[in-house]
Short mmCIF file of C-alpha atoms in Angstrom, two decimals:
data_model
loop_
_atom_site.label_atom_id
_atom_site.label_comp_id
_atom_site.label_asym_id
_atom_site.label_seq_id
_atom_site.Cartn_x
_atom_site.Cartn_y
_atom_site.Cartn_z
CA LYS A 346 0.00 0.00 0.00
CA VAL A 347 1.05 3.54 -0.68
CA HIS A 348 -0.15 6.03 1.90
CA SER A 349 -0.81 9.59 1.08
CA SER A 350 1.40 11.40 3.55
CA THR A 351 4.27 11.21 6.00
CA ARG A 352 5.52 13.30 8.90
CA SER A 353 7.71 15.25 6.49
CA GLY A 354 4.68 16.24 4.52
CA MET A 355 5.75 14.24 1.49
CA SER A 356 3.79 11.32 0.11
CA ILE A 357 5.20 7.86 0.77
CA ALA A 358 5.09 7.37 -3.00
CA GLU A 359 7.71 10.07 -3.21
CA VAL A 360 9.83 8.70 -0.35
CA LEU A 361 9.91 5.07 -1.52
CA PRO A 362 11.51 5.78 -4.93
CA ARG A 363 14.25 7.72 -3.15
CA LYS A 364 15.04 4.78 -0.82
CA THR A 365 14.83 2.28 -3.65
CA SER A 366 17.17 4.32 -5.84
CA LYS A 367 19.89 4.08 -3.18
CA THR A 368 20.00 0.32 -3.48
CA SER A 369 19.72 0.08 -7.27
CA THR A 370 22.29 1.20 -9.81
CA PRO A 371 21.44 4.74 -10.86
CA PRO A 372 21.94 5.99 -14.41
CA PRO A 373 24.85 8.39 -14.81
CA LYS A 374 23.85 12.00 -14.25
CA VAL A 375 25.52 15.07 -15.69
CA HIS A 376 24.90 18.23 -13.71
CA SER A 377 25.26 21.63 -15.18
CA SER A 378 27.93 23.09 -12.93
CA THR A 379 30.38 22.56 -10.09
CA ARG A 380 32.04 24.85 -7.59
CA SER A 381 34.91 25.35 -10.04
CA GLY A 382 32.47 26.64 -12.64
CA LYS A 383 33.11 23.69 -14.95
CA SER A 384 30.41 21.26 -15.93
CA ILE A 385 30.58 17.87 -14.27
CA ALA A 386 30.57 16.40 -17.76
CA GLU A 387 33.97 18.01 -18.25
CA VAL A 388 35.21 16.82 -14.87
CA LEU A 389 34.07 13.25 -15.53
CA ALA A 390 35.71 13.30 -18.95
CA ARG A 391 38.98 14.33 -17.37
CA LYS A 392 38.77 11.59 -14.72
CA THR A 393 37.97 9.00 -17.37
CA SER A 394 40.91 10.07 -19.50
CA LYS A 395 43.24 9.53 -16.55
CA THR A 396 42.27 5.89 -16.33
CA SER A 397 42.76 5.23 -20.06
CA THR A 398 46.17 4.31 -21.53
CA PRO A 399 48.23 7.52 -21.67
CA PRO A 400 50.54 8.45 -24.56
CA PRO A 401 54.28 8.69 -23.81
CA LYS A 402 54.96 11.82 -21.76
CA VAL A 403 58.08 13.90 -21.31
CA HIS A 404 58.85 14.41 -17.64
CA SER A 405 61.16 16.95 -16.06
CA SER A 406 63.87 16.29 -13.50
CA THR A 407 65.36 19.53 -12.23
CA ARG A 408 67.61 17.80 -9.71
CA SER A 409 69.66 16.03 -12.36
CA GLY A 410 69.04 18.47 -15.18
CA ILE A 411 67.59 15.69 -17.34
CA ILE A 412 64.39 15.57 -19.36
CA ILE A 413 63.16 12.00 -19.51
CA ALA A 414 60.38 10.28 -21.42
CA ARG A 415 59.82 7.30 -19.12
CA GLU A 416 59.18 3.78 -20.32
CA GLN A 417 55.55 3.43 -21.37
CA VAL A 418 55.50 -0.36 -21.57
CA ALA A 419 51.76 -0.82 -21.15
CA ALA A 420 50.97 2.06 -23.49
CA SER A 421 52.46 2.37 -26.95
CA CYS A 422 55.64 0.29 -26.64
CA GLY A 423 54.28 -3.19 -26.11
CA VAL A 424 54.33 -5.96 -28.70
CA PRO A 425 50.71 -6.32 -29.89
CA ALA A 426 51.82 -5.99 -33.50
CA LEU A 427 53.82 -9.22 -33.21
CA ARG A 428 50.49 -11.02 -32.97
CA SER A 429 49.24 -9.47 -36.20
CA GLY A 430 51.94 -10.24 -38.74
CA ALA A 431 55.11 -8.49 -37.53
CA ARG A 432 58.19 -10.70 -37.67
CA TRP A 433 60.91 -9.03 -35.63
CA LEU A 434 61.32 -6.96 -32.48
CA VAL A 435 64.10 -4.39 -32.99
CA ALA A 436 65.73 -2.01 -30.49
CA VAL A 437 67.39 1.17 -31.78
CA TYR A 438 69.82 3.18 -29.61
CA TRP A 439 70.25 6.73 -30.92
CA CYS A 440 72.84 8.75 -29.02
CA GLY A 441 74.07 12.24 -29.74
CA ILE A 442 73.90 15.93 -28.91
CA LYS A 443 71.27 18.35 -30.12
CA SER A 444 73.63 20.59 -32.09
CA ARG A 445 74.77 17.63 -34.23
CA LEU A 446 71.46 15.80 -34.60
CA LEU A 447 70.50 15.03 -38.22
CA SER A 448 67.25 13.14 -37.94
CA LYS A 449 65.52 13.01 -41.32
CA SER A 450 67.34 10.16 -43.06
CA THR A 451 67.54 8.10 -39.86
CA LEU A 452 63.78 8.40 -39.40
CA ASP A 453 62.90 7.76 -43.05
CA ARG A 454 65.48 5.20 -44.12
CA VAL A 455 66.07 3.30 -40.90
CA MET A 456 63.06 3.41 -38.59
CA ALA A 457 60.26 3.74 -41.16
CA HIS A 458 61.88 1.11 -43.37
CA LEU A 459 62.23 -1.35 -40.50
CA VAL A 460 58.54 -0.90 -39.72
CA ALA A 461 57.70 -1.40 -43.40
CA ARG A 462 59.66 -4.66 -43.30
CA ARG A 463 57.28 -5.98 -40.65
CA SER A 464 59.33 -5.09 -37.57
CA VAL A 465 58.18 -3.67 -34.25
CA VAL A 466 60.73 -0.92 -33.54
CA HIS A 467 61.42 0.56 -30.10
CA VAL A 468 63.68 3.62 -30.07
CA ARG A 469 65.74 4.80 -27.10
CA ILE A 470 67.46 8.18 -27.25
CA ALA A 471 70.19 9.71 -25.08
CA ALA A 472 72.07 12.95 -25.63
CA PRO A 473 75.46 13.11 -23.89
CA GLN A 474 78.65 14.73 -25.13
CA LEU A 475 80.22 12.77 -27.99
CA LEU A 476 83.63 11.82 -29.27
CA GLY A 477 85.57 14.37 -31.34
CA ARG A 478 89.11 14.67 -32.65
CA GLY A 479 91.36 17.48 -33.95
CA LEU A 480 90.31 18.70 -37.37
CA LEU A 481 86.88 17.12 -36.96
CA GLU A 482 86.19 19.25 -33.91
CA ALA A 483 87.47 22.40 -35.65
CA LEU A 484 85.09 21.73 -38.54
CA ARG A 485 82.15 21.17 -36.21
CA GLU A 486 82.60 24.63 -34.73
CA ARG A 487 81.47 25.95 -38.14
CA ALA A 488 78.43 23.65 -38.34
CA ARG A 489 74.81 24.78 -38.19
CA GLU A 490 72.02 23.14 -36.24
CA ASP A 491 69.07 21.59 -38.02
CA PRO A 492 66.69 24.60 -38.37
CA ALA A 493 63.75 22.44 -37.29
CA MET A 494 65.31 21.96 -33.83
CA ALA A 495 67.61 24.94 -33.42
CA ALA A 496 65.29 26.98 -31.16
CA MET A 497 64.07 24.06 -29.06
CA GLY A 498 64.77 23.60 -25.39
CA ALA A 499 65.20 20.21 -23.77
CA ARG A 500 61.49 19.65 -23.09
CA GLU A 501 60.45 20.73 -26.59
CA LEU A 502 63.10 18.52 -28.15
CA GLY A 503 61.89 15.45 -26.25
CA THR A 504 58.29 16.07 -27.35
CA TYR A 505 59.37 16.75 -30.94
CA LEU A 506 61.43 13.55 -31.18
CA ALA A 507 58.58 11.49 -29.70
CA GLY A 508 56.28 12.79 -32.41
CA ARG A 509 58.79 12.28 -35.21
CA VAL A 510 59.54 8.71 -34.13
CA ALA A 511 55.82 7.94 -33.85
CA SER A 512 55.27 9.27 -37.39
CA THR A 513 57.45 6.46 -38.74
CA GLY A 514 55.38 3.77 -37.02
CA ALA A 515 58.11 3.15 -34.44
CA CYS A 516 57.77 3.84 -30.71
CA LEU A 517 59.90 6.11 -28.53
CA ALA A 518 60.41 3.89 -25.49
CA PHE A 519 62.89 6.10 -23.64
CA CYS A 520 64.37 9.55 -24.15
CA GLU A 521 66.71 11.74 -22.13
CA VAL A 522 68.17 15.10 -23.06
CA LEU A 523 71.07 16.20 -20.86
CA ARG A 524 71.27 19.92 -20.23
CA MET A 525 74.89 19.53 -19.13
CA PRO A 526 77.59 16.85 -19.30
CA GLU A 527 77.10 14.27 -16.56
CA ASP A 528 79.79 13.75 -13.96
CA LEU A 529 81.88 10.62 -14.49
CA GLY A 530 83.48 10.70 -11.05
CA PRO A 531 87.04 9.47 -10.41
CA LEU A 532 88.38 7.30 -13.23
CA PRO A 533 90.88 4.44 -12.90
CA ARG A 534 94.34 5.11 -14.32
CA ARG A 535 95.27 2.47 -16.90
CA PRO A 536 98.04 3.68 -19.23
CA HIS A 537 97.46 0.81 -21.69
CA GLU A 538 93.78 1.63 -22.43
CA LEU A 539 92.61 4.20 -25.01
CA THR A 540 96.11 5.61 -25.34
CA GLU A 541 95.20 8.07 -28.13
CA TYR A 542 92.83 9.93 -25.80
CA PRO A 543 93.11 8.74 -22.16
CA PRO A 544 89.86 9.58 -20.34
CA GLN A 545 91.80 10.59 -17.23
CA SER A 546 93.49 13.49 -19.02
CA THR A 547 91.58 14.34 -22.23
CA LYS A 548 88.13 15.75 -23.00
CA THR A 549 87.82 13.41 -25.96
CA GLY A 550 88.29 10.35 -23.75
CA ARG A 551 85.74 11.59 -21.23
CA ARG A 552 83.23 12.30 -24.00
CA LEU A 553 83.65 8.74 -25.18
CA LEU A 554 82.94 7.38 -21.69
CA ARG A 555 79.83 9.55 -21.43
CA LEU A 556 78.61 8.06 -24.69
CA TRP A 557 79.26 4.52 -23.44
CA LYS A 558 77.61 5.31 -20.11
CA ALA A 559 74.51 6.66 -21.85
CA ARG A 560 74.21 3.57 -24.03
CA GLU A 561 74.57 1.34 -21.00
CA ARG A 562 71.79 3.22 -19.22
CA LEU A 563 69.55 2.64 -22.24
CA TRP A 564 70.51 -1.04 -22.17
CA ASN A 565 69.50 -1.31 -18.52
CA ALA A 566 66.12 0.21 -19.37
CA THR A 567 65.83 -2.26 -22.25
CA GLN A 568 66.20 -5.27 -19.95
CA SER A 569 63.49 -3.91 -17.67
CA HIS A 570 61.25 -3.42 -20.68
CA GLU A 571 61.89 -6.97 -21.90
CA ALA A 572 60.88 -8.38 -18.51
CA LYS A 573 57.57 -6.51 -18.66
CA MET A 574 56.89 -7.54 -22.26
CA LEU A 575 57.86 -11.18 -21.61
CA ARG A 576 59.71 -10.96 -24.93
CA LYS A 577 63.34 -10.33 -25.90
CA TYR A 578 64.55 -8.29 -28.85
CA ASP A 579 65.68 -10.10 -31.98
CA LEU A 580 68.03 -7.39 -33.24
CA LEU A 581 69.63 -4.33 -31.65
CA LEU A 582 71.61 -1.49 -33.23
CA TRP A 583 73.24 1.73 -32.19
CA LEU A 584 73.33 4.89 -34.30
CA ARG A 585 75.13 8.22 -34.06
CA ASP A 586 73.59 11.67 -34.07
CA ASP A 587 75.37 12.91 -37.22
CA SER A 588 74.40 9.97 -39.45
CA VAL A 589 73.03 10.55 -42.93
CA TRP A 590 71.73 7.41 -44.65
CA VAL A 591 72.16 7.48 -48.43
CA ALA A 592 70.06 4.31 -48.82
CA ARG A 593 67.72 2.21 -46.72
CA PHE A 594 68.75 0.08 -43.77
CA PRO A 595 68.65 -3.63 -44.69
CA ASP A 596 65.81 -6.01 -43.95
CA PRO A 597 66.52 -7.57 -40.51
CA THR A 598 66.59 -10.97 -42.22
CA THR A 599 69.90 -9.91 -43.79
CA PHE A 600 71.46 -10.26 -40.34
CA LEU A 601 69.23 -12.77 -38.58
CA LYS A 602 69.57 -15.47 -41.24
CA ALA A 603 73.31 -15.73 -40.52
CA PRO A 604 74.62 -18.71 -38.52
CA LEU A 605 75.01 -17.81 -34.83
CA ALA A 606 73.12 -14.59 -35.49
CA SER A 607 72.25 -14.03 -31.83
CA SER A 608 75.93 -13.86 -30.82
CA SER A 609 77.02 -11.86 -33.89
CA VAL A 610 78.08 -8.25 -34.38
CA TRP A 611 78.02 -6.39 -37.72
CA ALA A 612 79.92 -3.21 -38.54
CA ARG A 613 81.37 -1.60 -41.66
CA SER A 614 84.69 -2.90 -42.91
CA CYS A 615 86.03 0.58 -43.67
CA GLY A 616 87.06 3.22 -41.15
CA SER A 617 87.88 0.60 -38.55
CA TRP A 618 91.13 2.19 -37.26
CA GLY A 619 92.47 -1.21 -36.31
CA GLY A 620 89.25 -2.42 -34.70
CA VAL A 621 85.49 -2.11 -35.25
CA ASN A 622 83.97 0.95 -36.94
CA ASP A 623 81.82 2.31 -34.12
CA LYS A 624 79.54 4.66 -36.09
CA VAL A 625 76.81 2.06 -36.70
CA VAL A 626 76.87 -1.34 -35.00
CA VAL A 627 74.23 -4.08 -35.35
CA MET A 628 74.08 -7.02 -32.94
CA GLY A 629 72.09 -10.11 -32.00
CA ARG A 630 70.48 -10.41 -28.59
CA SER A 631 73.21 -12.58 -27.03
CA ALA A 632 75.88 -10.08 -28.11
CA ALA A 633 74.12 -7.10 -26.54
CA PRO A 634 75.21 -7.62 -22.88
CA SER A 635 78.88 -7.27 -23.88
CA MET A 636 78.54 -4.59 -26.57
CA LEU A 637 76.26 -2.31 -24.56
CA THR A 638 78.22 -2.36 -21.29
CA LEU A 639 81.51 -0.87 -22.50
CA TYR A 640 81.46 1.73 -19.74
CA SER A 641 81.36 -0.89 -16.98
CA ALA A 642 83.99 -2.95 -18.80
CA PHE A 643 86.33 0.06 -18.79
CA LEU A 644 85.76 0.83 -15.10
CA ALA A 645 86.33 -2.82 -14.15
CA GLY A 646 89.46 -3.18 -16.32
CA HIS A 647 88.14 -6.16 -18.28
CA ILE A 648 90.53 -5.59 -21.20
CA ALA A 649 94.14 -6.26 -20.27
CA THR A 650 95.65 -5.92 -23.76
CA PRO A 651 96.66 -2.43 -24.97
CA THR A 652 94.11 -0.42 -26.96
CA ARG A 653 94.63 2.86 -28.77
CA ASN A 654 91.06 3.97 -29.46
CA SER A 655 87.37 3.17 -29.23
CA GLU A 656 87.47 0.94 -32.31
CA GLU A 657 90.22 -1.28 -30.92
CA TYR A 658 88.57 -1.42 -27.51
CA ILE A 659 85.24 -2.60 -28.96
CA LYS A 660 87.03 -5.28 -30.98
CA ARG A 661 88.81 -6.57 -27.86
CA VAL A 662 85.53 -6.71 -25.93
CA ALA A 663 83.84 -8.66 -28.73
CA GLN A 664 86.76 -11.10 -29.00
CA LYS A 665 86.91 -11.68 -25.24
CA ALA A 666 83.17 -12.44 -25.21
CA GLY A 667 83.58 -14.93 -28.07
CA LEU A 668 81.28 -13.00 -30.41
CA GLU A 669 81.12 -13.45 -34.19
CA LEU A 670 82.42 -10.30 -35.91
CA HIS A 671 81.11 -9.58 -39.42
CA LEU A 672 82.62 -6.68 -41.38
CA THR A 673 80.21 -5.49 -44.06
CA PRO A 674 80.66 -3.32 -47.18
CA PHE A 675 79.30 0.21 -47.33
CA ASP A 676 76.22 -0.78 -49.35
CA VAL A 677 75.00 -2.99 -46.48
CA LEU A 678 75.25 -0.15 -43.93
CA PRO A 679 75.09 2.92 -46.22
CA GLU A 680 75.64 5.65 -43.63
CA ALA A 681 77.93 8.69 -43.61
CA SER A 682 78.92 11.16 -40.89
CA ALA A 683 77.84 14.65 -41.91
CA MET A 684 77.00 18.13 -40.71
CA MET A 685 75.05 21.18 -41.88
CA ILE A 686 76.73 24.23 -43.30
CA GLY A 687 75.47 27.55 -44.64
CA GLU A 688 73.37 30.39 -43.28
CA ARG A 689 69.99 30.52 -41.63
CA GLY A 690 67.29 29.63 -44.10
CA LYS A 691 69.81 28.21 -46.54
CA VAL A 692 71.70 25.22 -45.19
CA SER A 693 73.02 22.10 -46.87
CA LEU A 694 74.68 18.85 -45.86
CA CYS A 695 78.35 18.04 -46.27
CA ALA A 696 80.00 14.68 -45.64
CA LEU A 697 83.03 14.28 -43.38
CA LYS A 698 85.85 12.99 -45.57
CA THR A 699 87.72 11.55 -42.57
CA ALA A 700 84.81 9.15 -41.94
CA TRP A 701 83.70 8.60 -45.57
CA CYS A 702 83.39 5.00 -46.77
CA GLY A 703 81.25 5.43 -49.86
CA GLY A 704 83.93 5.31 -52.54
CA ALA A 705 85.02 7.96 -55.04
CA LYS A 706 81.51 9.17 -55.88
CA LEU A 707 79.79 11.52 -53.45
CA PHE A 708 76.05 10.99 -53.13
CA ARG A 709 73.55 13.67 -54.15
CA GLU A 710 72.53 14.24 -50.52
CA PHE A 711 75.74 16.22 -49.97
CA ALA A 712 77.00 19.57 -51.25
CA GLY A 713 80.54 18.22 -50.96
CA PHE A 714 83.08 17.12 -48.38
CA CYS A 715 83.13 19.35 -45.29
CA GLU A 716 86.92 19.59 -45.36
CA ASP A 717 86.77 21.02 -48.91
CA LEU A 718 83.98 23.45 -48.03
CA LYS A 719 85.39 24.67 -44.74
CA HIS A 720 85.52 28.26 -45.98
CA ARG A 721 81.71 28.25 -46.18
CA THR A 722 79.83 29.18 -43.00
#
C-alpha cells in the first residue's frame, strides 16, 4: 500500500523511490555546474581520460638536469603488433647531442623502413657529449644546427622527437636530453687503455665514456622493458647523431639469417682504425650484454691488452666475449657522418671525408666534403 502522507509532509510514494534508488544502480547524471564553474561532464571526462592508456609523456627532472620520457610499456611500446603479422622486435639506440642531430634520413630510411619490413621498432634516445678529434672538432665549430630543432629547449626537443619517431610507425620507449655533461666521477688510471685519448686526461676520452655510459643506461632500461613484455629483442643497433643514410637500412633478415646470429656483431669494414667501426653497430640479442656495457667494462678493467682507441677497444671486448664479428661493405650499412653548413634559411649537408666510406663518388645528398667546403659558413 502507498499512503498519502508522511511526517515530512511528502507522500510515501515520493519517499519510496528515493530509498529504492539508493540500493539500485542509478543511471549516470551530468549536472550543469560545479564549484569550479566547470560542468561535471567536463570533470568526468577528465577523470575517465586519466584511467585510459596515456601516450608517452616527457617528464622533467630539475635535480639532475635531465628531461626523460619514461618507459611506457603498457601504453604504446608493447608488442601487440607481433600477434598481427610483424616478424621481428628491434631495439634502436640513438645517441648524440642536439647541435649535431641530423634526424631526417635516420627516421625515413632506418626506422620507417624497418617498420615497413614488418618489424616492431622501439627507439631509445640519449644525448650526452660525444667523441671528437682534432680537425673534426674544428670543422664542427662551423656547423649549423638543423633549423627544425635549433630553437628548441630540452622539453620541446623530447616532445618533438617522440612525435617524429611515432610518425614512422616506431615507438619512442625512452628519451633523455642532458642539459649539461654528466659527472663521471674518479676514473681508474690504466696507461694501456685508449692511449690516443686517455679519459683521465683528455676531453675526448671523457666524452667517449659519457657516450658509453649513456648507451649502458639505455641497455638497462631495455632489460626492464623486456621483462615486462615477456619478450626479448631479436636485433639491436646503435646509431650516431650525425648519421646521414644514403640508402635504406637492410631487412633484418639480412642479419638474422646468418649462422650464430644471436651472438654476432656487424659493422662496416672501412674506417675501422684497427678495430670495429663504431659509427653504426648491429648485434644479435646474445651479443648485446657485452657490446652495450663498454662503460662498466672500462671501469672494471676487463681488457688487459693495450688499446689505442674506441674501435680497438670494442674489438677486444667482442673477442673476449667470443662473439662473431662480421665486417660489411658500405652498401649494407650505407651511412655517412655529416653536418650542416650555410646560413639561416639556406643550409646544406656536407660529408666528413675523414669518416667517408662510400667510394670515389659523393652521393647527391651532400653539397661536398666538409673539409673542402670549410671556408663556407
